[in-house]
XYZ file of N, CA and C in Angstrom:
618
model
N 32.932 -15.144 -42.897
C 32.705 -14.323 -42.385
C 34.150 -13.178 -41.466
N 34.285 -11.820 -42.013
C 35.220 -11.064 -41.598
C 35.413 -10.745 -40.853
N 37.023 -11.115 -40.545
C 37.449 -11.004 -39.467
C 37.280 -9.625 -38.200
N 37.778 -10.202 -37.008
C 37.822 -8.645 -36.186
C 38.559 -8.212 -36.498
N 38.928 -7.138 -36.639
C 40.017 -6.565 -36.760
C 40.435 -5.678 -35.714
N 41.441 -5.935 -34.807
C 42.352 -4.972 -33.876
C 43.636 -5.005 -34.153
N 44.716 -5.775 -34.481
C 45.363 -5.925 -34.687
C 46.418 -5.618 -36.675
N 47.489 -5.452 -36.963
C 48.165 -5.751 -37.554
C 48.122 -7.030 -38.194
N 47.764 -7.468 -37.459
C 47.813 -9.423 -38.336
C 46.459 -8.798 -38.313
N 45.278 -9.582 -37.723
C 43.851 -9.149 -38.164
C 44.220 -8.341 -39.374
N 44.085 -6.595 -39.584
C 44.535 -6.320 -41.184
C 44.723 -7.048 -41.733
N 45.986 -7.897 -41.880
C 46.641 -8.970 -43.057
C 45.503 -9.419 -43.337
N 45.293 -10.359 -42.475
C 44.559 -11.742 -42.832
C 42.888 -11.402 -42.857
N 42.146 -9.801 -43.358
C 41.220 -9.487 -43.457
C 41.095 -9.355 -44.647
N 42.308 -8.346 -45.226
C 42.939 -8.185 -46.656
C 42.218 -9.614 -47.001
N 43.641 -10.583 -46.548
C 43.264 -11.643 -48.112
C 42.226 -12.928 -47.779
N 42.012 -12.175 -46.652
C 40.700 -13.072 -46.801
C 39.545 -12.194 -48.281
N 39.354 -11.305 -47.984
C 38.940 -10.334 -49.616
C 39.663 -10.997 -50.928
N 40.598 -10.458 -50.766
C 41.690 -11.107 -52.271
C 41.329 -12.560 -52.499
N 41.295 -12.457 -51.600
C 41.981 -14.455 -51.785
C 41.485 -14.926 -52.675
N 41.595 -16.060 -53.732
C 41.403 -17.285 -54.985
C 42.545 -16.936 -55.288
N 42.680 -18.475 -55.366
C 43.333 -19.568 -56.747
C 44.456 -19.054 -57.530
N 44.225 -18.066 -57.896
C 45.078 -17.564 -59.463
C 45.581 -16.133 -58.823
N 45.811 -15.147 -57.520
C 45.372 -14.635 -57.239
C 47.076 -14.531 -56.711
N 48.261 -13.064 -56.840
C 49.742 -13.252 -56.675
C 49.384 -13.133 -55.081
N 50.474 -13.722 -54.279
C 50.589 -13.800 -53.280
C 51.402 -12.485 -52.800
N 51.054 -11.416 -51.612
C 51.020 -10.582 -50.914
C 51.455 -10.167 -49.757
N 52.999 -9.542 -49.616
C 54.205 -10.169 -48.289
C 53.359 -8.937 -47.357
N 53.587 -9.260 -45.779
C 52.782 -8.590 -45.210
C 53.876 -6.538 -45.546
N 55.213 -6.645 -46.240
C 55.356 -5.171 -46.024
C 54.630 -4.669 -47.272
N 54.569 -5.277 -48.316
C 53.035 -5.443 -49.510
C 52.362 -4.626 -48.875
N 51.967 -5.274 -48.129
C 50.190 -4.938 -47.029
C 50.396 -4.006 -46.823
N 51.235 -3.870 -45.873
C 51.776 -2.511 -45.509
C 51.485 -1.308 -45.993
N 51.766 -1.108 -47.249
C 52.229 0.198 -48.304
C 50.602 -0.064 -48.460
N 50.134 -0.551 -49.408
C 48.938 -0.858 -49.489
C 47.632 -0.533 -48.457
N 48.141 -0.374 -47.445
C 47.203 0.119 -46.769
C 47.768 1.237 -45.722
N 49.341 1.356 -46.386
C 49.152 3.019 -45.831
C 48.556 4.653 -47.009
N 48.427 3.367 -48.450
C 47.838 4.203 -49.498
C 46.446 4.200 -49.119
N 45.515 3.299 -48.406
C 44.039 3.295 -47.919
C 43.487 4.283 -46.850
N 44.814 4.313 -45.941
C 44.296 5.089 -45.051
C 44.687 6.473 -45.377
N 45.586 6.727 -47.058
C 45.699 8.219 -46.870
C 44.708 8.509 -47.766
N 44.194 8.139 -48.839
C 42.806 7.991 -49.902
C 41.502 8.100 -48.641
N 41.708 7.464 -47.697
C 40.363 7.511 -47.156
C 40.191 9.078 -45.762
N 41.629 9.260 -45.922
C 41.682 11.096 -45.155
C 40.934 11.741 -45.889
N 41.852 11.657 -47.141
C 41.262 12.767 -48.573
C 39.920 12.501 -48.821
N 39.483 11.203 -48.984
C 37.858 11.697 -49.499
C 36.913 11.902 -48.055
N 36.774 11.996 -46.989
C 36.107 12.174 -45.636
C 36.322 13.519 -45.673
N 37.136 14.327 -45.922
C 38.051 15.490 -45.431
C 37.194 16.487 -46.384
N 37.096 15.791 -48.124
C 36.467 16.424 -49.150
C 34.625 16.419 -48.824
N 34.534 15.797 -47.676
C 32.976 16.444 -47.365
C 32.803 16.926 -46.651
N 33.638 16.835 -45.438
C 33.679 16.889 -43.988
C 33.058 18.411 -43.766
N 32.666 19.601 -44.018
C 32.157 19.734 -43.550
C 30.615 19.552 -44.024
N 30.430 18.994 -45.004
C 28.456 18.927 -45.881
C 28.324 17.443 -44.891
N 28.728 16.721 -44.422
C 28.286 15.314 -44.112
C 28.672 15.353 -42.511
N 28.004 14.650 -41.375
C 27.819 15.151 -40.338
C 28.877 12.793 -40.069
N 28.488 12.393 -41.109
C 28.830 11.284 -41.518
C 30.931 11.418 -41.681
N 30.742 11.775 -42.431
C 32.450 12.662 -42.516
C 33.056 12.896 -41.812
N 33.040 13.620 -40.932
C 33.817 14.259 -39.183
C 33.588 13.243 -38.548
N 32.397 12.438 -38.636
C 32.538 11.333 -37.327
C 33.409 9.985 -37.799
N 33.539 9.647 -39.216
C 35.311 9.040 -39.804
C 36.407 9.568 -38.773
N 36.668 10.577 -39.841
C 37.765 10.683 -39.166
C 37.980 11.917 -37.723
N 36.891 11.603 -36.704
C 37.093 12.623 -35.510
C 38.129 12.577 -34.622
N 39.184 10.932 -35.057
C 40.352 10.723 -34.039
C 41.532 11.719 -34.421
N 41.516 12.102 -36.293
C 42.587 13.128 -36.132
C 42.090 14.470 -36.176
N 41.197 15.252 -35.347
C 40.718 16.649 -35.398
C 41.599 16.845 -34.374
N 42.374 17.933 -34.119
C 43.355 18.742 -32.788
C 43.188 19.959 -32.842
N 42.451 20.691 -31.365
C 42.362 21.865 -30.940
C 44.201 22.454 -30.188
N 44.372 23.710 -30.793
C 45.206 23.890 -30.131
C 45.736 25.729 -30.318
N 45.961 25.791 -28.955
C 46.007 27.804 -28.766
C 47.848 28.127 -29.361
N 47.618 28.681 -30.616
C 49.310 29.212 -31.142
C 49.240 30.609 -30.296
N 50.013 31.186 -30.407
C 50.689 33.030 -30.015
C 51.147 33.492 -31.271
N 50.662 34.543 -31.570
C 51.366 35.305 -33.178
C 52.003 36.243 -32.535
N 52.565 37.016 -33.110
C 53.366 38.170 -32.772
C 54.102 38.709 -34.337
N 54.185 40.030 -34.589
C 54.724 40.205 -35.229
C 55.617 39.534 -36.155
N 56.330 39.420 -37.289
C 55.343 39.063 -38.792
C 53.803 38.038 -38.642
N 53.337 37.755 -37.731
C 52.240 36.974 -37.481
C 52.159 35.755 -38.018
N 53.321 35.210 -38.244
C 53.801 33.715 -39.618
C 53.701 32.734 -37.815
N 53.536 31.338 -38.512
C 53.499 30.526 -37.537
C 54.063 29.543 -38.192
N 55.176 28.558 -37.864
C 55.407 27.751 -39.034
C 54.678 25.824 -38.303
N 54.167 25.209 -38.998
C 53.412 24.649 -39.146
C 54.102 23.185 -38.448
N 55.388 23.227 -38.760
C 56.217 21.866 -37.635
C 56.181 21.676 -36.678
N 55.651 22.922 -35.924
C 56.013 22.795 -35.063
C 54.664 23.052 -34.250
N 53.465 22.523 -34.530
C 52.317 22.197 -33.839
C 52.494 21.012 -33.465
N 51.891 20.456 -32.322
C 52.003 19.168 -32.029
C 51.545 17.885 -32.465
N 50.684 18.065 -33.968
C 50.550 17.060 -34.262
C 50.541 17.424 -35.725
N 50.771 15.967 -36.646
C 51.507 16.686 -38.486
C 50.170 17.535 -38.556
N 50.377 18.181 -39.074
C 49.217 19.579 -39.769
C 48.886 18.753 -41.002
N 47.889 19.148 -41.641
C 47.292 17.991 -43.042
C 46.429 19.015 -43.246
N 44.941 20.074 -42.998
C 44.564 20.315 -43.045
C 43.992 21.955 -41.934
N 44.315 23.258 -41.995
C 42.710 23.727 -41.139
C 41.302 23.914 -41.605
N 40.807 24.047 -40.774
C 39.378 24.032 -40.228
C 38.736 25.058 -39.416
N 39.579 25.203 -38.654
C 38.644 26.889 -37.887
C 39.749 26.799 -37.660
N 39.516 28.841 -37.253
C 41.239 29.288 -36.572
C 39.529 30.924 -35.305
N 40.717 30.600 -34.261
C 39.381 31.944 -33.342
C 40.239 32.548 -32.212
N 40.159 34.025 -32.458
C 40.641 34.447 -31.513
C 40.617 34.196 -30.077
N 41.537 33.989 -29.447
C 41.424 32.751 -27.738
C 40.382 33.823 -27.325
N 40.439 35.689 -26.992
C 40.550 36.467 -25.738
C 38.328 36.485 -26.467
N 38.615 36.663 -27.982
C 37.009 36.505 -28.363
C 36.359 35.304 -29.383
N 37.009 34.754 -28.550
C 36.082 33.371 -29.286
C 34.633 33.558 -30.448
N 33.582 34.503 -30.733
C 33.041 35.070 -31.074
C 33.682 35.168 -32.343
N 34.607 35.776 -32.399
C 35.806 36.124 -33.471
C 36.311 35.258 -34.221
N 36.107 35.104 -35.288
C 36.397 34.059 -36.290
C 37.344 34.721 -37.591
N 38.615 34.288 -37.312
C 39.589 34.283 -38.172
C 38.956 33.336 -40.290
N 39.476 34.512 -40.582
C 38.736 33.940 -42.179
C 39.634 33.126 -43.120
N 39.127 31.656 -43.117
C 40.643 31.036 -43.747
C 40.104 31.580 -45.080
N 41.248 31.910 -46.043
C 41.809 32.221 -47.756
C 42.855 31.193 -48.400
N 42.318 31.187 -49.696
C 43.470 30.543 -50.179
C 44.372 31.796 -50.391
N 45.524 31.526 -50.923
C 47.170 32.224 -51.476
C 46.559 33.055 -52.544
N 45.521 32.312 -53.120
C 45.731 33.749 -53.864
C 44.708 34.178 -54.463
N 44.165 34.051 -53.238
C 42.812 35.603 -52.545
C 43.149 37.003 -51.836
N 45.601 36.577 -52.076
C 46.271 37.247 -50.712
C 45.920 38.534 -51.059
N 46.492 39.148 -52.029
C 46.441 40.559 -52.683
C 44.792 41.196 -52.719
N 43.850 40.538 -52.509
C 42.443 41.167 -52.508
C 42.508 41.567 -50.526
N 42.264 40.804 -49.811
C 42.960 40.792 -48.779
C 43.787 41.908 -47.657
N 44.992 42.027 -48.707
C 45.933 42.936 -48.546
C 45.661 44.596 -48.807
N 45.083 44.775 -49.774
C 44.685 45.819 -50.808
C 43.427 46.775 -51.143
N 42.409 45.682 -51.350
C 41.281 46.107 -51.595
C 40.434 46.412 -50.545
N 40.174 47.739 -50.596
C 39.581 48.762 -49.379
C 38.343 48.124 -48.507
N 37.522 47.578 -49.697
C 36.089 46.652 -49.785
C 36.496 45.112 -48.934
N 37.946 44.397 -48.895
C 37.329 43.388 -48.560
C 38.819 43.401 -47.757
N 40.020 44.754 -47.071
C 41.156 45.124 -46.451
C 41.062 43.803 -45.039
N 41.263 43.268 -44.725
C 41.793 42.368 -43.199
C 42.141 43.277 -42.192
N 41.494 43.455 -41.282
C 42.026 43.935 -40.223
C 42.021 43.739 -39.180
N 41.998 44.095 -37.691
C 42.012 43.554 -36.110
C 40.778 43.093 -36.164
N 39.659 43.468 -36.461
C 38.104 43.079 -36.626
C 37.795 41.822 -37.456
N 38.363 41.804 -38.430
C 37.771 40.847 -39.752
C 39.560 40.057 -40.071
N 40.111 39.937 -39.521
C 41.819 38.928 -39.745
C 41.382 37.989 -40.784
N 42.755 37.516 -41.213
C 42.126 36.523 -42.242
C 43.168 35.604 -41.625
N 43.087 34.407 -41.961
C 44.999 32.983 -42.505
C 44.595 33.082 -43.112
N 46.219 32.140 -43.696
C 46.553 31.325 -45.201
C 47.497 30.999 -45.035
N 47.760 29.943 -45.653
C 48.714 28.985 -45.420
C 49.427 29.531 -47.332
N 51.262 29.037 -46.879
C 51.937 29.104 -47.391
C 52.749 28.890 -47.519
N 53.005 27.821 -47.804
C 54.148 26.873 -47.885
C 54.495 25.806 -46.873
N 55.175 26.068 -45.893
C 55.363 25.245 -44.451
C 55.080 26.470 -43.462
N 53.934 26.913 -43.636
C 53.767 28.122 -42.512
C 52.034 28.140 -42.334
N 51.562 29.022 -41.273
C 50.098 29.636 -41.342
C 50.521 30.922 -41.233
N 50.168 32.115 -42.637
C 50.001 33.534 -42.152
C 49.019 34.388 -41.564
N 48.911 35.216 -41.449
C 48.010 36.333 -40.414
C 47.576 37.184 -41.291
N 46.493 37.882 -41.896
C 46.585 39.440 -41.919
C 45.632 40.020 -41.491
N 45.643 41.292 -40.494
C 45.420 41.828 -39.728
C 45.204 42.615 -39.056
N 46.267 41.321 -38.068
C 46.507 41.743 -36.557
C 47.975 42.962 -36.302
N 47.437 43.458 -35.582
C 48.743 44.384 -35.169
C 49.775 44.230 -33.737
N 48.907 43.364 -32.870
C 49.940 42.986 -31.473
C 49.624 41.836 -31.578
N 50.476 41.052 -30.897
C 50.933 40.035 -30.365
C 49.319 39.353 -29.637
N 48.894 38.285 -30.046
C 47.908 37.718 -30.405
C 46.878 36.444 -30.426
N 47.001 35.015 -29.163
C 46.732 34.198 -29.181
C 45.492 33.652 -29.966
N 45.309 32.248 -30.533
C 44.841 32.425 -31.652
C 44.709 30.713 -31.613
N 43.317 30.200 -31.011
C 42.564 28.416 -30.851
C 42.125 27.727 -32.617
N 43.579 27.204 -32.827
C 43.867 26.495 -34.130
C 42.836 25.342 -33.915
N 41.611 24.443 -34.839
C 41.235 23.359 -34.911
C 42.172 23.156 -36.334
N 42.188 21.534 -36.237
C 42.914 21.555 -37.527
C 42.540 19.969 -37.676
N 43.106 19.638 -39.365
C 42.963 17.791 -39.334
C 44.061 17.882 -39.652
N 45.103 16.134 -38.149
C 46.510 16.065 -38.154
C 46.537 14.785 -39.661
N 47.359 14.621 -39.853
C 47.824 13.450 -40.819
C 48.772 12.872 -40.797
N 47.932 11.253 -41.111
C 48.886 9.781 -40.735
C 48.388 9.154 -41.682
N 49.090 7.610 -41.983
C 48.945 6.888 -42.860
C 49.279 5.814 -42.045
N 48.649 5.267 -40.884
C 48.919 4.378 -39.691
C 47.068 4.135 -39.834
N 46.228 3.364 -40.374
C 45.474 2.749 -39.896
C 44.549 2.541 -38.741
N 45.313 2.751 -37.540
C 45.744 2.330 -36.329
C 45.327 3.788 -35.481
N 45.558 4.691 -36.062
C 45.353 5.982 -35.711
C 43.647 6.186 -35.640
N 42.708 5.737 -36.630
C 41.667 6.203 -36.814
C 40.650 5.213 -35.716
N 39.957 5.739 -35.825
C 38.758 5.010 -35.042
C 38.293 3.800 -35.324
N 38.343 2.794 -34.524
C 37.990 1.184 -34.505
C 36.898 0.875 -36.235
N 36.133 1.514 -36.067
C 34.606 0.687 -36.754
C 35.039 1.562 -38.255
N 36.124 2.497 -38.131
C 36.995 2.528 -39.998
C 37.781 1.185 -40.647
N 37.917 0.040 -39.606
C 38.959 -0.487 -40.193
C 38.420 -1.819 -41.132
N 37.136 -1.825 -41.094
C 37.071 -2.666 -42.158
C 37.060 -1.790 -43.477
N 36.677 -0.621 -43.089
C 36.339 0.149 -44.640
C 37.468 0.683 -45.181
N 38.909 0.535 -44.263
C 40.065 0.965 -44.582
C 40.714 -0.518 -45.235
N 40.513 -2.039 -44.903
C 40.702 -2.847 -45.118
C 39.760 -3.485 -46.883
N 39.027 -2.553 -47.096
C 38.286 -2.767 -48.257
C 38.941 -2.296 -49.474
N 39.664 -0.693 -49.087
C 40.220 0.199 -50.028
C 41.519 -0.343 -50.333
N 42.686 -1.084 -49.335
C 43.267 -1.725 -49.467
C 43.043 -3.178 -50.505
N 42.282 -3.678 -50.149
C 41.787 -4.515 -50.764
C 41.703 -3.988 -52.345
N 41.026 -3.101 -52.946
C 40.523 -3.044 -54.130
C 42.048 -2.471 -54.746
N 42.994 -1.634 -53.694
C 43.768 -0.850 -54.756
C 44.590 -2.788 -54.738
N 44.546 -3.082 -54.553
C 45.679 -4.708 -54.712
C 44.689 -5.036 -55.367
N 43.680 -5.058 -55.911
C 43.123 -5.720 -56.937
C 43.153 -5.169 -58.340
N 43.417 -3.824 -58.115
C 43.325 -2.537 -59.010
C 45.249 -3.216 -59.570
N 46.187 -3.133 -58.748
C 47.037 -3.731 -59.951
C 47.310 -4.493 -60.026
N 46.661 -5.324 -60.381
C 46.983 -7.235 -60.636
C 45.731 -7.072 -62.287
N 44.866 -6.011 -61.979
C 43.987 -5.927 -62.962
C 42.571 -7.309 -63.176
N 43.207 -7.294 -61.395
C 41.379 -8.517 -61.663
C 39.770 -7.522 -61.364
N 39.299 -8.336 -62.105
C 38.318 -7.768 -62.351
C 37.779 -7.791 -61.406
N 37.292 -7.809 -59.968
C 36.855 -7.326 -58.788
C 36.951 -6.200 -58.846
N 37.742 -5.477 -58.526
C 38.507 -4.360 -58.504
C 36.688 -3.795 -59.059
N 36.384 -3.844 -60.384
C 35.264 -3.065 -60.828
C 34.218 -2.560 -59.970
N 33.854 -4.168 -59.015
C 33.054 -3.735 -58.417
C 33.105 -3.517 -57.017
N 34.183 -3.514 -56.604
C 34.726 -2.862 -55.042
C 34.315 -1.340 -55.976
N 35.134 -1.153 -57.278
C 34.891 0.499 -57.317
C 33.250 0.755 -57.247
N 32.414 0.295 -57.963
C 31.351 0.490 -58.052
C 30.672 1.366 -56.599
N 31.006 0.146 -55.533
C 30.211 -0.131 -54.445
C 30.843 1.999 -53.513
N 32.120 1.637 -53.890
C 32.512 3.179 -53.581
C 32.064 4.600 -53.664
N 31.953 4.265 -54.655
C 31.724 5.387 -55.881
C 30.062 5.686 -55.088
N 29.073 4.440 -55.276
C 27.724 4.625 -54.953
C 27.785 5.418 -53.201
N 28.609 4.911 -52.745
C 28.971 5.365 -50.808
C 29.012 7.142 -50.852
N 30.543 7.286 -52.263
C 30.571 8.795 -52.664
C 29.984 9.533 -52.307
N 28.581 8.995 -53.650
C 27.616 10.061 -54.218
C 26.989 10.287 -52.990
N 26.129 9.205 -52.267
C 25.136 9.303 -51.249
C 26.000 10.560 -50.173
N 27.564 10.726 -49.283
C 28.031 11.516 -48.854
C 28.194 12.896 -49.716
N 28.863 12.662 -51.624
C 28.471 14.021 -51.800
C 29.886 13.995 -51.920
N 31.081 12.945 -51.772
C 32.342 13.111 -52.252
C 32.626 12.700 -53.496
N 34.073 12.488 -54.009
C 34.298 12.509 -55.286
C 34.532 11.045 -55.786
N 35.109 11.195 -56.397
C 35.995 9.383 -57.401
C 37.092 9.773 -56.231
N 37.115 7.949 -55.877
C 37.740 7.229 -55.334
C 38.752 7.230 -56.181
N 40.510 6.801 -55.647
C 41.583 6.287 -57.461
C 41.728 5.060 -57.145
């Protein structure tokens, strides 16, 4: 019967329960912790990739969604390290004083089009926001402006996630351990995860 997970000891016990077999190598608590960090990272990436398309994915990582208001003035750049949580991905941005006005999220590769193309050029009515290195940058603003950001924060601590995800984190960590050992049970667990990802519309797990 699966262990009810609420503490680090519970999580380690559950993982050992999954991987336990007479010929399975022993993993120390510190080693399991490293696999848990990798599992948490994979979990976040997996569900972020289908965040927009799947309510289930949004529910899975809801604890990591942060809303925060920032103020920008010329040159309209914002240092990501000054946000209250560790930044991972931008989900949305709106003008605080005009909530119906969204800033379009673009990629750095599209920068020149929104700067120079007269048909796409960003302006105060159609501002755009993008990430460049450790900065968020906005095109189209001309005066000091308040912006409501919604972003996904990052963590490698499984306990930062909702408790109903803990069993899945244990399964991912166990799969990674079995993969490192070349254990054939890895392929079975991998097939189960790929089937789940197909249902969600996600990609391959590592």
